[in-house]
PDB file of C-alpha atoms in Angstrom:
ATOM      1  CA  UNK A   1     -16.333  19.594 -13.408  1.00 83.00           C
ATOM      2  CA  UNK A   2     -17.620  16.863 -11.099  1.00 90.00           C
ATOM      3  CA  UNK A   3     -15.972  15.954  -7.800  1.00 90.00           C
ATOM      4  CA  UNK A   4     -13.733  13.127  -9.110  1.00 91.00           C
ATOM      5  CA  UNK A   5     -12.451  15.373 -11.910  1.00 94.00           C
ATOM      6  CA  UNK A   6     -11.883  18.215  -9.471  1.00 96.00           C
ATOM      7  CA  UNK A   7      -9.986  15.919  -7.113  1.00 96.00           C
ATOM      8  CA  UNK A   8      -7.782  14.569  -9.896  1.00 96.00           C
ATOM      9  CA  UNK A   9      -6.987  18.071 -11.105  1.00 97.00           C
ATOM     10  CA  UNK A  10      -6.079  19.292  -7.626  1.00 97.00           C
ATOM     11  CA  UNK A  11      -3.980  16.223  -6.780  1.00 97.00           C
ATOM     12  CA  UNK A  12      -2.150  16.454 -10.102  1.00 97.00           C
ATOM     13  CA  UNK A  13      -1.452  20.120  -9.455  1.00 97.00           C
ATOM     14  CA  UNK A  14      -0.190  19.377  -5.942  1.00 98.00           C
ATOM     15  CA  UNK A  15       2.189  16.703  -7.186  1.00 98.00           C
ATOM     16  CA  UNK A  16       3.417  18.968  -9.986  1.00 97.00           C
ATOM     17  CA  UNK A  17       4.201  21.655  -7.418  1.00 97.00           C
ATOM     18  CA  UNK A  18       5.842  19.108  -5.122  1.00 97.00           C
ATOM     19  CA  UNK A  19       8.167  18.152  -7.958  1.00 97.00           C
ATOM     20  CA  UNK A  20       9.127  21.813  -8.402  1.00 96.00           C
ATOM     21  CA  UNK A  21       9.291  23.021  -4.797  1.00 95.00           C
ATOM     22  CA  UNK A  22       9.314  19.964  -2.555  1.00 95.00           C
ATOM     23  CA  UNK A  23       6.368  18.491  -0.675  1.00 95.00           C
ATOM     24  CA  UNK A  24       6.868  20.620   2.448  1.00 93.00           C
ATOM     25  CA  UNK A  25       6.584  23.849   0.455  1.00 93.00           C
ATOM     26  CA  UNK A  26       3.122  23.358  -1.001  1.00 93.00           C
ATOM     27  CA  UNK A  27      -0.399  23.826   0.313  1.00 95.00           C
ATOM     28  CA  UNK A  28      -3.896  22.965  -0.856  1.00 97.00           C
ATOM     29  CA  UNK A  29      -4.482  26.629  -1.671  1.00 97.00           C
ATOM     30  CA  UNK A  30      -1.279  26.837  -3.729  1.00 97.00           C
ATOM     31  CA  UNK A  31      -2.248  23.704  -5.646  1.00 97.00           C
ATOM     32  CA  UNK A  32      -5.718  25.106  -6.334  1.00 97.00           C
ATOM     33  CA  UNK A  33      -4.320  28.414  -7.587  1.00 97.00           C
ATOM     34  CA  UNK A  34      -1.773  26.591  -9.741  1.00 96.00           C
ATOM     35  CA  UNK A  35      -4.580  24.599 -11.391  1.00 96.00           C
ATOM     36  CA  UNK A  36      -7.009  27.525 -11.624  1.00 96.00           C
ATOM     37  CA  UNK A  37      -9.483  25.844  -9.273  1.00 97.00           C
ATOM     38  CA  UNK A  38     -11.878  27.549  -6.879  1.00 97.00           C
ATOM     39  CA  UNK A  39     -10.388  27.977  -3.418  1.00 97.00           C
ATOM     40  CA  UNK A  40     -13.682  27.513  -1.592  1.00 96.00           C
ATOM     41  CA  UNK A  41     -14.309  24.199  -3.301  1.00 97.00           C
ATOM     42  CA  UNK A  42     -10.713  23.111  -2.676  1.00 97.00           C
ATOM     43  CA  UNK A  43     -11.165  23.929   1.024  1.00 96.00           C
ATOM     44  CA  UNK A  44     -14.385  21.922   1.159  1.00 96.00           C
ATOM     45  CA  UNK A  45     -12.930  18.914  -0.642  1.00 96.00           C
ATOM     46  CA  UNK A  46      -9.460  18.940   0.964  1.00 96.00           C
ATOM     47  CA  UNK A  47      -9.439  20.226   4.562  1.00 94.00           C
ATOM     48  CA  UNK A  48      -5.695  19.617   4.844  1.00 92.00           C
ATOM     49  CA  UNK A  49      -2.670  18.716   2.789  1.00 92.00           C
ATOM     50  CA  UNK A  50      -2.602  15.113   4.031  1.00 94.00           C
ATOM     51  CA  UNK A  51      -5.990  14.539   2.423  1.00 95.00           C
ATOM     52  CA  UNK A  52      -4.270  15.045  -0.931  1.00 96.00           C
ATOM     53  CA  UNK A  53      -2.092  12.010  -0.270  1.00 96.00           C
ATOM     54  CA  UNK A  54      -4.928   9.860   1.050  1.00 96.00           C
ATOM     55  CA  UNK A  55      -7.056  10.649  -2.000  1.00 96.00           C
ATOM     56  CA  UNK A  56      -4.073   9.851  -4.223  1.00 97.00           C
ATOM     57  CA  UNK A  57      -3.774   6.427  -2.565  1.00 97.00           C
ATOM     58  CA  UNK A  58      -7.453   5.853  -3.321  1.00 96.00           C
ATOM     59  CA  UNK A  59      -6.909   6.947  -6.917  1.00 96.00           C
ATOM     60  CA  UNK A  60      -4.244   4.267  -7.269  1.00 97.00           C
ATOM     61  CA  UNK A  61      -6.568   1.703  -5.713  1.00 97.00           C
ATOM     62  CA  UNK A  62      -9.432   2.574  -8.034  1.00 95.00           C
ATOM     63  CA  UNK A  63      -7.192   2.304 -11.087  1.00 95.00           C
ATOM     64  CA  UNK A  64      -6.034  -1.144  -9.975  1.00 95.00           C
ATOM     65  CA  UNK A  65      -9.459  -2.444  -8.970  1.00 95.00           C
ATOM     66  CA  UNK A  66     -11.264  -1.116 -12.047  1.00 93.00           C
ATOM     67  CA  UNK A  67      -9.158  -3.355 -14.282  1.00 82.00           C
ATOM     68  CA  UNK A  68      -8.662  -6.295 -11.911  1.00 82.00           C
ATOM     69  CA  UNK A  69      -8.004  -9.512 -13.817  1.00 79.00           C
ATOM     70  CA  UNK A  70     -10.580 -12.274 -13.407  1.00 81.00           C
ATOM     71  CA  UNK A  71      -8.330 -15.056 -14.685  1.00 84.00           C
ATOM     72  CA  UNK A  72      -4.968 -16.480 -13.730  1.00 86.00           C
ATOM     73  CA  UNK A  73      -3.566 -17.519 -10.377  1.00 88.00           C
ATOM     74  CA  UNK A  74      -3.963 -15.319  -7.298  1.00 90.00           C
ATOM     75  CA  UNK A  75      -0.241 -14.558  -7.522  1.00 92.00           C
ATOM     76  CA  UNK A  76      -0.576 -13.402 -11.154  1.00 93.00           C
ATOM     77  CA  UNK A  77      -3.553 -11.257 -10.207  1.00 94.00           C
ATOM     78  CA  UNK A  78      -1.615  -9.632  -7.365  1.00 95.00           C
ATOM     79  CA  UNK A  79       1.246  -8.895  -9.737  1.00 96.00           C
ATOM     80  CA  UNK A  80      -1.137  -7.201 -12.155  1.00 96.00           C
ATOM     81  CA  UNK A  81      -2.912  -5.228  -9.417  1.00 97.00           C
ATOM     82  CA  UNK A  82       0.273  -3.906  -7.832  1.00 97.00           C
ATOM     83  CA  UNK A  83       1.781  -2.954 -11.189  1.00 97.00           C
ATOM     84  CA  UNK A  84      -1.390  -1.013 -11.995  1.00 96.00           C
ATOM     85  CA  UNK A  85      -0.846   0.928  -8.767  1.00 97.00           C
ATOM     86  CA  UNK A  86       2.755   1.531  -9.831  1.00 97.00           C
ATOM     87  CA  UNK A  87       1.499   2.842 -13.191  1.00 97.00           C
ATOM     88  CA  UNK A  88      -0.485   5.538 -11.360  1.00 97.00           C
ATOM     89  CA  UNK A  89       2.641   6.553  -9.446  1.00 97.00           C
ATOM     90  CA  UNK A  90       4.646   6.541 -12.671  1.00 97.00           C
ATOM     91  CA  UNK A  91       2.205   9.029 -14.235  1.00 96.00           C
ATOM     92  CA  UNK A  92       3.156  11.471 -11.454  1.00 97.00           C
ATOM     93  CA  UNK A  93       6.709  10.232 -10.940  1.00 97.00           C
ATOM     94  CA  UNK A  94       8.525  13.456 -10.091  1.00 97.00           C
ATOM     95  CA  UNK A  95       5.899  14.553  -7.591  1.00 97.00           C
ATOM     96  CA  UNK A  96       5.650  11.148  -5.908  1.00 98.00           C
ATOM     97  CA  UNK A  97       9.430  10.982  -5.584  1.00 98.00           C
ATOM     98  CA  UNK A  98       9.353  14.410  -3.921  1.00 97.00           C
ATOM     99  CA  UNK A  99       6.792  13.114  -1.410  1.00 97.00           C
ATOM    100  CA  UNK A 100       8.860   9.992  -0.695  1.00 96.00           C
ATOM    101  CA  UNK A 101      11.979  12.095  -0.133  1.00 96.00           C
ATOM    102  CA  UNK A 102      10.088  14.168   2.442  1.00 96.00           C
ATOM    103  CA  UNK A 103       8.731  11.236   4.471  1.00 95.00           C
ATOM    104  CA  UNK A 104      11.843  10.486   6.597  1.00 94.00           C
ATOM    105  CA  UNK A 105      11.524  13.963   8.136  1.00 94.00           C
ATOM    106  CA  UNK A 106       7.759  13.598   8.614  1.00 94.00           C
ATOM    107  CA  UNK A 107       7.055  10.393  10.585  1.00 94.00           C
ATOM    108  CA  UNK A 108       3.396  11.281  11.179  1.00 93.00           C
ATOM    109  CA  UNK A 109       2.707  11.446   7.434  1.00 94.00           C
ATOM    110  CA  UNK A 110       4.746   8.293   6.869  1.00 95.00           C
ATOM    111  CA  UNK A 111       2.656   6.428   9.455  1.00 95.00           C
ATOM    112  CA  UNK A 112      -0.584   7.720   7.953  1.00 94.00           C
ATOM    113  CA  UNK A 113       0.441   6.550   4.488  1.00 95.00           C
ATOM    114  CA  UNK A 114       1.545   3.165   5.819  1.00 95.00           C
ATOM    115  CA  UNK A 115      -1.871   2.714   7.451  1.00 96.00           C
ATOM    116  CA  UNK A 116      -3.671   3.750   4.259  1.00 96.00           C
ATOM    117  CA  UNK A 117      -1.567   1.393   2.166  1.00 97.00           C
ATOM    118  CA  UNK A 118      -2.193  -1.469   4.595  1.00 97.00           C
ATOM    119  CA  UNK A 119      -5.911  -0.967   3.992  1.00 96.00           C
ATOM    120  CA  UNK A 120      -5.203  -0.888   0.254  1.00 97.00           C
ATOM    121  CA  UNK A 121      -3.401  -4.219   0.457  1.00 97.00           C
ATOM    122  CA  UNK A 122      -6.533  -5.769   1.916  1.00 96.00           C
ATOM    123  CA  UNK A 123      -8.445  -4.627  -1.162  1.00 96.00           C
ATOM    124  CA  UNK A 124      -5.723  -5.986  -3.462  1.00 96.00           C
ATOM    125  CA  UNK A 125      -5.911  -9.369  -1.739  1.00 95.00           C
ATOM    126  CA  UNK A 126      -9.678  -9.505  -2.067  1.00 95.00           C
ATOM    127  CA  UNK A 127      -9.476  -8.536  -5.743  1.00 94.00           C
ATOM    128  CA  UNK A 128      -7.028 -11.405  -6.265  1.00 93.00           C
ATOM    129  CA  UNK A 129      -9.415 -13.837  -4.594  1.00 92.00           C
ATOM    130  CA  UNK A 130      -7.507 -14.059  -1.300  1.00 91.00           C
ATOM    131  CA  UNK A 131      -9.289 -13.491   2.010  1.00 91.00           C
ATOM    132  CA  UNK A 132      -8.117 -10.463   3.982  1.00 92.00           C
ATOM    133  CA  UNK A 133     -10.410 -10.773   7.019  1.00 91.00           C
ATOM    134  CA  UNK A 134      -9.534 -12.269  10.371  1.00 91.00           C
ATOM    135  CA  UNK A 135      -6.115 -12.720  11.979  1.00 89.00           C
ATOM    136  CA  UNK A 136      -4.631 -14.613   9.036  1.00 88.00           C
ATOM    137  CA  UNK A 137      -6.094 -12.099   6.597  1.00 90.00           C
ATOM    138  CA  UNK A 138      -4.451  -9.229   8.474  1.00 92.00           C
ATOM    139  CA  UNK A 139      -1.182 -11.145   8.424  1.00 91.00           C
ATOM    140  CA  UNK A 140      -1.501 -11.556   4.657  1.00 92.00           C
ATOM    141  CA  UNK A 141      -2.183  -7.828   4.262  1.00 94.00           C
ATOM    142  CA  UNK A 142       0.935  -6.987   6.271  1.00 94.00           C
ATOM    143  CA  UNK A 143       2.942  -9.381   4.149  1.00 94.00           C
ATOM    144  CA  UNK A 144       1.626  -7.811   0.958  1.00 95.00           C
ATOM    145  CA  UNK A 145       2.448  -4.363   2.346  1.00 96.00           C
ATOM    146  CA  UNK A 146       6.056  -5.522   2.729  1.00 95.00           C
ATOM    147  CA  UNK A 147       5.949  -6.672  -0.903  1.00 96.00           C
ATOM    148  CA  UNK A 148       4.597  -3.259  -1.940  1.00 97.00           C
ATOM    149  CA  UNK A 149       7.262  -1.336  -0.028  1.00 96.00           C
ATOM    150  CA  UNK A 150      10.021  -3.495  -1.535  1.00 96.00           C
ATOM    151  CA  UNK A 151       8.599  -2.852  -5.009  1.00 97.00           C
ATOM    152  CA  UNK A 152       8.284   0.858  -4.287  1.00 97.00           C
ATOM    153  CA  UNK A 153      11.971   1.080  -3.377  1.00 96.00           C
ATOM    154  CA  UNK A 154      12.862  -0.616  -6.648  1.00 97.00           C
ATOM    155  CA  UNK A 155      10.595   1.778  -8.545  1.00 98.00           C
ATOM    156  CA  UNK A 156      12.335   4.776  -6.978  1.00 97.00           C
ATOM    157  CA  UNK A 157      15.628   3.615  -8.512  1.00 96.00           C
ATOM    158  CA  UNK A 158      14.157   2.445 -11.820  1.00 96.00           C
ATOM    159  CA  UNK A 159      14.589   5.111 -14.489  1.00 93.00           C
ATOM    160  CA  UNK A 160      13.700   2.823 -17.398  1.00 94.00           C
ATOM    161  CA  UNK A 161      10.649   3.346 -19.564  1.00 90.00           C
ATOM    162  CA  UNK A 162       9.485  -0.262 -19.311  1.00 94.00           C
ATOM    163  CA  UNK A 163      10.017  -0.506 -15.519  1.00 96.00           C
ATOM    164  CA  UNK A 164      11.704  -3.873 -16.007  1.00 97.00           C
ATOM    165  CA  UNK A 165      13.628  -3.620 -12.722  1.00 97.00           C
ATOM    166  CA  UNK A 166      10.446  -2.757 -10.844  1.00 97.00           C
ATOM    167  CA  UNK A 167       8.609  -5.733 -12.290  1.00 97.00           C
ATOM    168  CA  UNK A 168      11.529  -8.016 -11.471  1.00 97.00           C
ATOM    169  CA  UNK A 169      11.565  -6.774  -7.881  1.00 97.00           C
ATOM    170  CA  UNK A 170       7.822  -7.324  -7.547  1.00 97.00           C
ATOM    171  CA  UNK A 171       8.086 -10.802  -8.993  1.00 96.00           C
ATOM    172  CA  UNK A 172      10.905 -11.670  -6.583  1.00 95.00           C
ATOM    173  CA  UNK A 173       9.046 -10.245  -3.585  1.00 95.00           C
ATOM    174  CA  UNK A 174       5.860 -12.146  -4.440  1.00 95.00           C
ATOM    175  CA  UNK A 175       7.874 -15.360  -4.800  1.00 92.00           C
ATOM    176  CA  UNK A 176       9.383 -14.879  -1.347  1.00 90.00           C
ATOM    177  CA  UNK A 177       6.006 -14.051   0.161  1.00 89.00           C
ATOM    178  CA  UNK A 178       4.467 -17.115  -1.462  1.00 84.00           C
ATOM    179  CA  UNK A 179       7.246 -19.320  -0.096  1.00 83.00           C
ATOM    180  CA  UNK A 180       6.781 -17.864   3.378  1.00 78.00           C
ATOM    181  CA  UNK A 181       3.040 -18.429   3.215  1.00 70.00           C
ATOM    182  CA  UNK A 182       3.556 -22.031   2.113  1.00 70.00           C
ATOM    183  CA  UNK A 183       6.002 -22.558   4.961  1.00 55.00           C
ATOM    184  CA  UNK A 184       3.522 -21.185   7.458  1.00 55.00           C
ATOM    185  CA  UNK A 185       0.785 -23.439   6.133  1.00 59.00           C
ATOM    186  CA  UNK A 186       3.088 -26.480   6.210  1.00 50.00           C
ATOM    187  CA  UNK A 187       4.215 -25.907   9.782  1.00 48.00           C
ATOM    188  CA  UNK A 188       2.743 -28.608  12.045  1.00 46.00           C
ATOM    189  CA  UNK A 189       0.449 -27.408  14.808  1.00 44.00           C
ATOM    190  CA  UNK A 190       2.109 -26.789  18.108  1.00 48.00           C
ATOM    191  CA  UNK A 191       1.666 -29.751  20.471  1.00 47.00           C
ATOM    192  CA  UNK A 192      -0.140 -29.000  23.720  1.00 49.00           C
ATOM    193  CA  UNK A 193       2.016 -29.137  26.855  1.00 47.00           C
ATOM    194  CA  UNK A 194       2.079 -32.552  28.545  1.00 51.00           C
ATOM    195  CA  UNK A 195      -0.368 -33.146  31.329  1.00 49.00           C
ATOM    196  CA  UNK A 196       1.197 -32.957  34.779  1.00 48.00           C
ATOM    197  CA  UNK A 197       1.584 -36.373  36.417  1.00 49.00           C
ATOM    198  CA  UNK A 198      -1.140 -37.523  38.732  1.00 51.00           C
ATOM    199  CA  UNK A 199      -0.103 -37.092  42.344  1.00 48.00           C
ATOM    200  CA  UNK A 200       0.556 -40.335  44.167  1.00 50.00           C
ATOM    201  CA  UNK A 201      -2.060 -41.201  46.777  1.00 50.00           C
ATOM    202  CA  UNK A 202      -0.936 -40.594  50.311  1.00 49.00           C
ATOM    203  CA  UNK A 203       0.455 -43.576  52.166  1.00 50.00           C
ATOM    204  CA  UNK A 204      -1.902 -44.595  55.000  1.00 48.00           C
ATOM    205  CA  UNK A 205      -0.387 -44.398  58.488  1.00 48.00           C
ATOM    206  CA  UNK A 206       0.715 -47.667  60.178  1.00 44.00           C
TER     207      UNK A 206
END
């Protein structure tokens, strides 16, 4: 078993256990034992439980990027990329929901995941042909992160097999983001402040 296969097996085991016991009640060692994986290798590959989540985020990114569409508008490409990430979550639905339920009581993990997903949004933008570098690129990534979080909330409530409600939420969020971006681009540049008046020359004495 190579490293990617080992990682997938351990992450899958961890999410399965999270679905059964809750995220706070699992450990890397427990996930390794549950999957019949070597503890020493698990320790070397996953120094802590948070690494499981970070590697899972990367798994979702790889699945999206490996099948990134080369045609269509940037908006259509973003829709496809984000739904491919959702598909990875859907494959581990019960475990991911257990993690999401635990986050309100674990702000440090929530912040770490938000930071990781912000980085992921930069990759999604680039894959869609949209620049993510520079101040405006970072602003776009933050906007796309808001789109992702909105879609994620819809996915949490969507029990359908076809994820129609999730897709509708993503489509709506992308439309709003696109409108906001167009509004920002259409906004006229701020005028510089007026120059102060020239002081009057002093009146010569009589």
